[in-house]
Amino acid sequence: DALLPAPQNISILSTNMKHFLTWSPVIIHGETVRYSVEFQGEYEREYANESWIPICECSLITATVCNITEDVSATVAYKLRVRADVGARRSEWGTLKGFFNRITTSLTPPPMKVIADGYQLLVDLEDMGPAFQFYVLYWKKGQESRMQQKVVEEVRSMVHLDTMEAGPEYCVKAQTYVEVINRSSSFSQTQCVRAQGGTSMWLV
Amino acid sequence: GPCRVSMSMTEIRSGFTAIKANIQARDPIRTLSILSYPHSLHKVKSSDRCCIAHHLSNFYVDKVFKHCKTEDSYVNRKISSIANSFLSVKRTLAQCHEQNKCMCGQESTEKFKQILANYEGLDVTSAAIKSLGELDILLDWMEKST
């Protein structure tokens, strides 16, 4: 039996603190190839005899991607490796070149929707997970110098920003901040709205 | 200035909460405490807190986590997550200690000696599992101290 080749092109896709290990498939005609993934944090390298820890959700899987977010949950350098199995045959480990530290995750501007509910300026933010806070900036168009900021620690529902005057446009932009890696995304596109002049009902 | 430690407390707590019952079930001696005997951590003077935190992060990284390997892969993964997070904390506190921002007084030295005595009064694995099972005591104290 020829030795099973180790998986190649091992890389990390990490966006908004969600981390995935991917690799190229090992092709063995007429056979189903399965893969297993292990990780090693800095603690394991320095204090636990360089031990490796298996990720059971990614043991003997046929997919060529593994979600490692739950395991890479400290801001230290991790090593990752994957090997292939076909029946009783097993490859050597393919190891990610270098290390992965979640501090390098790419942070995208947050999706947001600005709403004028009568004279109320609201913003609808997407929940991106417990690690994320939002910095929301809002201002009256033309008065950028009087920009105001609201920090949103947890997204539960619509966020109320201000009560608008009739007439001028109000503009809003937002960015995310991830405390555990002390980094922010770039700002989202600015969105501007005007108060929706509601008809007030006078009961006499 | 003060010692600033960026610590993903939420992540460490959720990692510990996920395995707390499993770990504490492995600790048969519930009447003894490593961290709280004879006195609670909460009795430590504020000026000594940084030093105790420094000692305890070293204690957990150097002595505790490595002796807590279990037959349960899920538990081992969570312990790894906590241990790697503590490694970051240990490093930051070591820097503070070197910059004399984390002074050790008589009280913190005595308190840590007592913790070590409690730890060494048991066999290694039992002491490590008990210490890990008391992690929420440490987290509560660290959170209250910030």
XYZ file of N, CA and C in Angstrom, chain A residues 20-198:
537
model
N -11.874 29.160 10.648
C -12.048 27.873 9.965
C -10.703 27.418 9.405
N -10.435 26.129 9.591
C -9.249 25.522 8.987
C -9.706 24.844 7.698
N -8.996 25.088 6.607
C -9.365 24.436 5.342
C -8.124 23.789 4.726
N -8.340 22.822 3.840
C -7.236 22.137 3.171
C -7.720 21.550 1.849
N -6.769 21.172 1.010
C -7.149 20.583 -0.271
C -7.476 19.116 -0.052
N -8.455 18.596 -0.830
C -8.808 17.181 -0.665
C -7.672 16.272 -1.138
N -7.541 15.143 -0.468
C -6.635 14.086 -0.908
C -7.450 13.174 -1.829
N -7.017 13.024 -3.074
C -7.826 12.298 -4.057
C -7.311 10.858 -4.165
N -8.154 9.877 -3.834
C -7.840 8.455 -4.012
C -9.036 7.854 -4.738
N -8.851 7.562 -6.015
C -10.018 7.158 -6.810
C -10.723 5.943 -6.218
N -12.035 6.048 -6.161
C -12.852 4.932 -5.693
C -12.850 4.790 -4.187
N -12.233 5.759 -3.495
C -12.171 5.629 -2.031
C -12.742 6.890 -1.371
N -13.259 6.701 -0.170
C -13.713 7.872 0.609
C -12.606 8.233 1.578
N -12.107 9.444 1.446
C -11.016 9.884 2.323
C -11.619 10.673 3.487
N -11.157 10.361 4.678
C -11.642 11.078 5.876
C -10.486 11.810 6.526
N -10.842 12.892 7.238
C -9.797 13.759 7.799
C -10.012 13.965 9.303
N -8.919 14.200 10.020
C -9.013 14.504 11.458
C -8.108 15.686 11.764
N -8.611 16.567 12.632
C -7.911 17.826 12.939
C -7.513 17.850 14.416
N -6.336 18.412 14.699
C -5.900 18.622 16.076
C -5.332 20.035 16.221
N -5.359 20.567 17.445
C -4.786 21.899 17.689
C -3.837 21.844 18.883
N -2.986 22.873 18.967
C -2.014 22.978 20.066
C -1.842 24.458 20.369
N -2.196 24.824 21.590
C -2.021 26.226 21.980
C -0.640 26.448 22.574
N -0.375 27.708 22.892
C 0.928 28.044 23.467
C 1.099 27.346 24.813
N -0.013 27.203 25.535
C 0.074 26.511 26.822
C 0.570 25.081 26.631
N -0.005 24.398 25.637
C 0.400 23.004 25.407
C 1.877 22.939 25.009
N 2.335 23.910 24.242
C 3.737 23.879 23.804
C 4.669 24.094 24.975
N 4.268 25.013 25.891
C 5.233 25.410 26.919
C 5.073 24.641 28.227
N 3.847 24.122 28.467
C 3.606 23.514 29.786
C 3.070 22.091 29.721
N 2.746 21.577 28.557
C 2.098 20.256 28.483
C 2.759 19.410 27.408
N 4.090 19.412 27.433
C 4.880 18.514 26.581
C 4.494 18.584 25.114
N 4.166 19.780 24.647
C 3.824 19.976 23.226
C 2.709 19.041 22.784
N 1.755 18.809 23.704
C 0.679 17.865 23.369
C -0.289 18.496 22.366
N -0.962 17.645 21.624
C -1.970 18.061 20.648
C -3.341 17.608 21.145
N -4.351 18.379 20.825
C -5.706 18.066 21.293
C -6.620 17.853 20.091
N -7.276 16.696 20.029
C -8.173 16.446 18.890
C -9.458 17.253 19.007
N -10.004 17.624 17.854
C -11.316 18.284 17.793
C -12.306 17.223 17.343
N -13.131 16.751 18.256
C -13.931 15.567 17.898
C -14.937 15.871 16.805
N -15.408 17.149 16.716
C -16.343 17.443 15.611
C -15.644 17.322 14.256
N -14.325 17.298 14.276
C -13.578 17.204 13.010
C -12.696 15.953 13.053
N -13.258 14.868 13.558
C -12.528 13.598 13.544
C -13.183 12.670 12.524
N -12.375 12.181 11.574
C -12.856 11.276 10.507
C -14.020 11.897 9.741
N -13.861 13.126 9.346
C -14.894 13.814 8.548
C -14.512 13.728 7.072
N -15.473 13.890 6.189
C -15.172 13.887 4.745
C -15.020 15.315 4.222
N -15.538 16.287 4.990
C -15.402 17.678 4.534
C -13.932 18.094 4.626
N -13.593 19.173 3.892
C -12.204 19.687 3.948
C -12.184 21.046 4.634
N -13.054 21.210 5.623
C -13.086 22.443 6.416
C -13.489 22.063 7.840
N -12.926 22.789 8.805
C -13.251 22.515 10.210
C -13.385 23.831 10.951
N -14.474 23.982 11.702
C -14.700 25.186 12.500
C -13.909 25.062 13.799
N -12.885 25.893 13.950
C -12.013 25.781 15.123
C -12.268 26.909 16.113
N -13.362 27.655 15.918
C -13.621 28.841 16.736
C -13.668 28.527 18.228
N -14.388 27.461 18.582
C -14.566 27.110 20.000
C -13.230 26.774 20.668
N -12.300 26.253 19.884
C -11.041 25.787 20.480
C -9.955 26.864 20.463
N -9.986 27.695 19.441
C -8.990 28.787 19.391
C -9.613 29.975 20.129
N -9.737 29.860 21.430
C -10.531 30.844 22.181
C -9.670 31.590 23.184
N -8.393 31.710 22.887
C -7.505 32.562 23.683
C -6.633 33.328 22.693
N -6.164 34.461 23.115
C -5.362 35.306 22.211
C -3.896 34.936 22.343
N -3.595 33.699 21.898
C -2.214 33.194 21.886
C -2.008 32.512 20.533
N -0.767 32.081 20.277
C -0.447 31.471 18.983
C -0.795 29.982 19.018
N -1.580 29.569 18.039
C -1.989 28.169 17.949
C -1.336 27.494 16.741
N -1.038 26.201 16.887
C -0.652 25.360 15.759
C -1.839 24.454 15.443
N -1.972 24.125 14.135
C -3.074 23.259 13.728
C -2.562 22.237 12.734
N -3.139 21.029 12.774
C -2.704 20.003 11.834
C -3.885 19.130 11.445
N -3.754 18.459 10.266
C -4.827 17.592 9.774
C -4.186 16.391 9.085
N -4.809 15.246 9.195
C -4.294 14.071 8.485
C -5.461 13.371 7.808
N -5.109 12.438 6.900
C -6.130 11.734 6.113
C -6.147 10.252 6.497
N -7.316 9.663 6.358
C -7.483 8.216 6.589
C -8.314 7.636 5.445
N -7.865 6.471 4.949
C -8.680 5.698 4.002
C -8.630 4.267 4.491
N -9.749 3.794 5.028
C -9.744 2.435 5.587
C -8.665 2.356 6.646
N -7.741 1.389 6.496
C -6.689 1.217 7.517
C -5.473 2.096 7.195
N -5.498 2.739 6.084
C -4.330 3.552 5.703
C -4.450 4.956 6.308
N -3.326 5.493 6.739
C -3.335 6.799 7.425
C -2.153 7.628 6.936
N -2.382 8.914 6.694
C -1.294 9.773 6.202
C -0.514 10.356 7.368
N 0.602 10.986 7.030
C 1.306 11.801 8.008
C 0.456 13.048 8.300
N 0.804 13.790 9.339
C 0.087 15.040 9.606
C 0.528 16.111 8.613
N -0.451 16.848 8.145
C -0.155 18.087 7.415
C -0.343 19.219 8.406
N 0.657 20.057 8.572
C 0.572 21.101 9.592
C 0.497 22.482 8.964
N -0.365 23.334 9.517
C -0.485 24.714 9.045
C 0.879 25.386 9.145
N 1.281 26.076 8.090
C 2.564 26.783 8.134
C 2.465 27.900 9.178
N 3.411 27.951 10.083
C 3.398 29.030 11.076
C 2.310 28.818 12.100
N 1.864 29.883 12.691
C 0.873 29.828 13.760
C -0.367 30.603 13.333
N -1.443 30.385 14.125
C -2.614 31.242 13.961
C -2.941 31.869 15.319
N -3.058 33.198 15.326
C -3.499 33.917 16.522
C -4.750 34.702 16.129
N -5.781 34.591 16.908
C -7.070 35.196 16.518
C -7.009 36.706 16.429
N -5.877 37.257 16.913
C -5.738 38.710 16.827
C -5.691 39.156 15.359
N -5.447 38.183 14.451
C -5.330 38.528 13.026
C -6.657 38.383 12.280
N -7.714 38.062 12.986
C -9.000 37.890 12.306
C -9.358 39.159 11.540
N -10.049 39.032 10.421
C -10.427 40.252 9.700
C -11.800 40.710 10.194
N -11.886 41.981 10.516
C -13.116 42.551 11.061
C -13.789 43.374 9.978
N -15.016 43.036 9.643
C -15.725 43.752 8.581
C -16.645 44.797 9.193
N -16.923 45.861 8.450
C -17.858 46.862 8.976
C -19.197 46.189 9.278
N -19.887 46.598 10.339
C -21.121 45.903 10.734
C -22.292 46.245 9.807
N -23.093 45.248 9.451
C -24.324 45.574 8.731
C -25.210 46.414 9.642
N -25.820 47.443 9.091
C -26.695 48.268 9.942
C -27.800 48.880 9.093
N -28.899 49.215 9.719
C -30.024 49.857 9.016
C -30.484 51.034 9.871
N -30.476 52.210 9.270
C -30.883 53.403 10.015
C -32.355 53.667 9.709
N -33.120 53.957 10.741
C -34.577 54.106 10.587
C -35.022 55.415 11.241
N -35.891 56.124 10.519
C -36.541 57.293 11.113
C -37.950 56.854 11.481
N -38.209 56.773 12.754
C -39.537 56.363 13.221
C -40.209 57.613 13.763
N -40.923 58.309 12.899
C -41.420 59.629 13.290
C -40.233 60.541 13.481
N -40.077 61.095 14.672
C -38.932 61.985 14.947
C -37.813 61.239 15.657
N -37.971 59.922 15.792
C -36.944 59.158 16.530
C -35.934 58.569 15.548
N -34.642 58.756 15.851
C -33.561 58.207 15.025
C -33.137 56.872 15.631
N -33.333 55.814 14.885
C -33.028 54.467 15.398
C -32.001 53.809 14.482
N -31.272 52.808 15.036
C -30.374 52.011 14.198
C -30.557 50.547 14.566
N -30.617 49.731 13.533
C -30.801 48.295 13.717
C -29.464 47.623 13.428
N -28.864 46.999 14.445
C -27.559 46.363 14.295
C -27.713 44.847 14.367
N -26.816 44.144 13.710
C -26.880 42.681 13.709
C -26.059 42.143 14.874
N -26.587 41.148 15.570
C -25.839 40.536 16.675
C -24.699 39.712 16.080
N -23.463 40.087 16.394
C -22.305 39.404 15.802
C -21.597 38.506 16.818
N -22.228 38.347 17.977
C -21.620 37.451 18.964
C -21.165 38.201 20.197
N -20.913 37.468 21.297
C -20.623 38.114 22.579
C -19.323 38.914 22.586
N -18.432 38.654 21.671
C -17.129 39.341 21.711
C -17.214 40.759 21.153
N -18.389 41.105 20.529
C -18.477 42.354 19.758
C -19.202 43.466 20.506
N -18.598 44.671 20.484
C -19.292 45.905 20.851
C -19.380 46.754 19.586
N -20.249 47.774 19.626
C -20.403 48.660 18.467
C -20.209 50.109 18.896
N -19.485 50.853 18.081
C -19.402 52.308 18.266
C -20.233 52.926 17.150
N -21.307 53.604 17.549
C -22.212 54.212 16.574
C -22.033 55.730 16.637
N -21.709 56.343 15.496
C -21.542 57.795 15.421
C -22.729 58.378 14.664
N -23.260 59.493 15.156
C -24.411 60.113 14.470
C -24.306 61.629 14.592
N -24.798 62.288 13.557
C -24.658 63.737 13.515
C -25.702 64.339 12.580
N -25.935 65.617 12.702
C -26.827 66.337 11.788
C -25.985 66.656 10.556
N -26.531 66.316 9.385
C -25.758 66.513 8.143
C -25.250 67.941 8.081
N -23.980 68.086 7.775
C -23.374 69.422 7.688
C -22.758 69.863 8.994
N -23.069 69.128 10.075
C -22.490 69.505 11.377
C -21.605 68.369 11.886
N -20.692 67.918 11.007
C -19.825 66.789 11.383
C -19.038 67.079 12.645
N -18.778 68.335 12.889
C -17.963 68.670 14.066
C -18.715 68.369 15.362
N -20.040 68.241 15.258
C -20.813 67.973 16.493
C -21.295 66.526 16.495
N -20.402 65.653 16.051
C -20.711 64.221 15.970
C -20.868 63.657 17.380
N -21.860 62.794 17.559
C -22.045 62.147 18.858
C -21.789 60.647 18.723
N -21.433 60.011 19.877
C -21.106 58.582 19.815
C -21.925 57.823 20.838
N -22.357 56.641 20.422
C -23.037 55.739 21.368
C -22.333 54.392 21.321
N -22.007 53.850 22.510
C -21.376 52.526 22.573
C -22.461 51.498 22.862
N -22.567 50.507 22.014
C -23.580 49.464 22.184
C -22.845 48.182 22.575
N -23.034 47.771 23.840
C -22.286 46.609 24.334
C -22.929 45.306 23.885
N -24.269 45.341 23.815
C -24.971 44.091 23.520
C -26.163 44.431 22.625
N -26.308 43.675 21.537
C -27.388 44.001 20.608
C -28.619 43.188 21.007
N -29.646 43.862 21.482
C -30.875 43.104 21.802
C -31.966 43.478 20.804
N -32.102 44.799 20.594
C -33.165 45.241 19.664
C -32.685 46.531 19.020
N -33.623 47.243 18.477
C -33.324 48.523 17.836
C -32.674 49.457 18.855
N -31.696 50.241 18.396
C -31.016 51.157 19.312
C -31.515 52.579 19.045
N -31.983 53.245 20.088
C -32.452 54.632 19.918
C -31.249 55.550 20.056
N -31.095 56.447 19.058
C -29.939 57.349 19.065
C -30.330 58.757 19.497
N -31.431 59.268 18.902
C -31.713 60.689 19.161
C -33.158 61.000 18.781
N -33.605 62.166 19.223
C -34.877 62.691 18.741
C -34.564 63.782 17.742
N -35.063 63.656 16.530
C -34.679 64.546 15.438
C -35.595 65.767 15.383
N -35.035 66.835 14.802
C -35.872 67.987 14.452
C -36.421 67.738 13.053
N -37.528 68.413 12.772
C -38.078 68.308 11.418
C -37.142 69.063 10.480
N -36.904 68.532 9.292
C -36.129 69.269 8.280
C -34.784 68.667 7.980
N -33.750 68.839 8.840
C -32.404 68.398 8.466
C -32.293 66.873 8.402
N -31.284 66.425 7.620
C -30.981 64.996 7.571
C -30.068 64.642 8.732
N -30.234 63.421 9.205
C -29.350 62.924 10.262
C -28.582 61.728 9.700
N -27.262 61.700 9.960
C -26.419 60.642 9.382
C -25.840 59.765 10.477
N -25.613 58.482 10.108
C -25.144 57.497 11.083
C -24.103 56.593 10.411
N -23.052 56.245 11.166
C -22.153 55.177 10.724
C -21.717 54.392 11.958
N -21.247 53.142 11.759
C -20.915 52.294 12.909
C -19.680 51.462 12.610
N -18.994 51.082 13.682
C -17.866 50.142 13.560
C -17.970 49.161 14.724
N -17.327 47.999 14.569
C -17.311 47.041 15.678
C -16.012 47.229 16.456
N -16.062 46.785 17.743
C -14.838 46.751 18.562
C -14.819 45.413 19.292
N -13.655 44.707 19.236
C -13.528 43.412 19.906
C -12.487 43.559 21.007
N -12.970 43.564 22.242
C -12.088 43.864 23.380
C -10.984 42.822 23.549
N -11.302 41.538 23.347
C -10.319 40.493 23.652
C -9.115 40.549 22.708
N -9.257 41.208 21.582
C -8.085 41.390 20.712
C -7.763 42.875 20.562
N -8.595 43.744 21.217
C -8.356 45.181 21.219
C -8.205 45.756 19.813
N -9.177 45.373 18.952
C -9.149 45.890 17.570
C -10.559 46.308 17.148
N -10.619 47.225 16.170
C -11.896 47.695 15.631
C -11.963 47.437 14.139
N -13.216 47.351 13.634
C -13.394 47.252 12.170
C -13.332 48.654 11.588
N -13.340 48.749 10.271
C -13.527 50.060 9.654
C -15.015 50.428 9.768
N -15.324 51.684 9.451
C -16.718 52.123 9.590
C -17.579 51.611 8.447
N -18.845 51.432 8.773
C -19.811 51.068 7.738
C -20.070 52.285 6.854
N -20.762 52.061 5.731
C -21.202 53.171 4.894
C -22.108 54.084 5.723
N -21.990 55.399 5.526
C -22.871 56.318 6.237
C -24.280 56.237 5.642
N -25.257 56.258 6.517
C -26.651 56.285 6.069
C -27.334 57.514 6.683
N -28.121 58.249 5.869
C -28.784 59.467 6.365
C -30.289 59.354 6.180
N -31.014 59.865 7.146
C -32.476 59.864 7.074
C -32.997 61.209 7.561
N -34.289 61.432 7.256
C -34.937 62.684 7.712
C -36.161 62.293 8.535
N -36.509 63.150 9.486
C -37.663 62.847 10.337
C -38.883 62.678 9.449
N -39.690 61.715 9.818
C -40.941 61.469 9.091
C -42.007 62.326 9.778
N -42.342 63.451 9.200
C -43.308 64.348 9.840
C -44.610 63.621 10.055
N -44.907 63.274 11.302
C -46.146 62.546 11.591
C -47.271 63.554 11.807
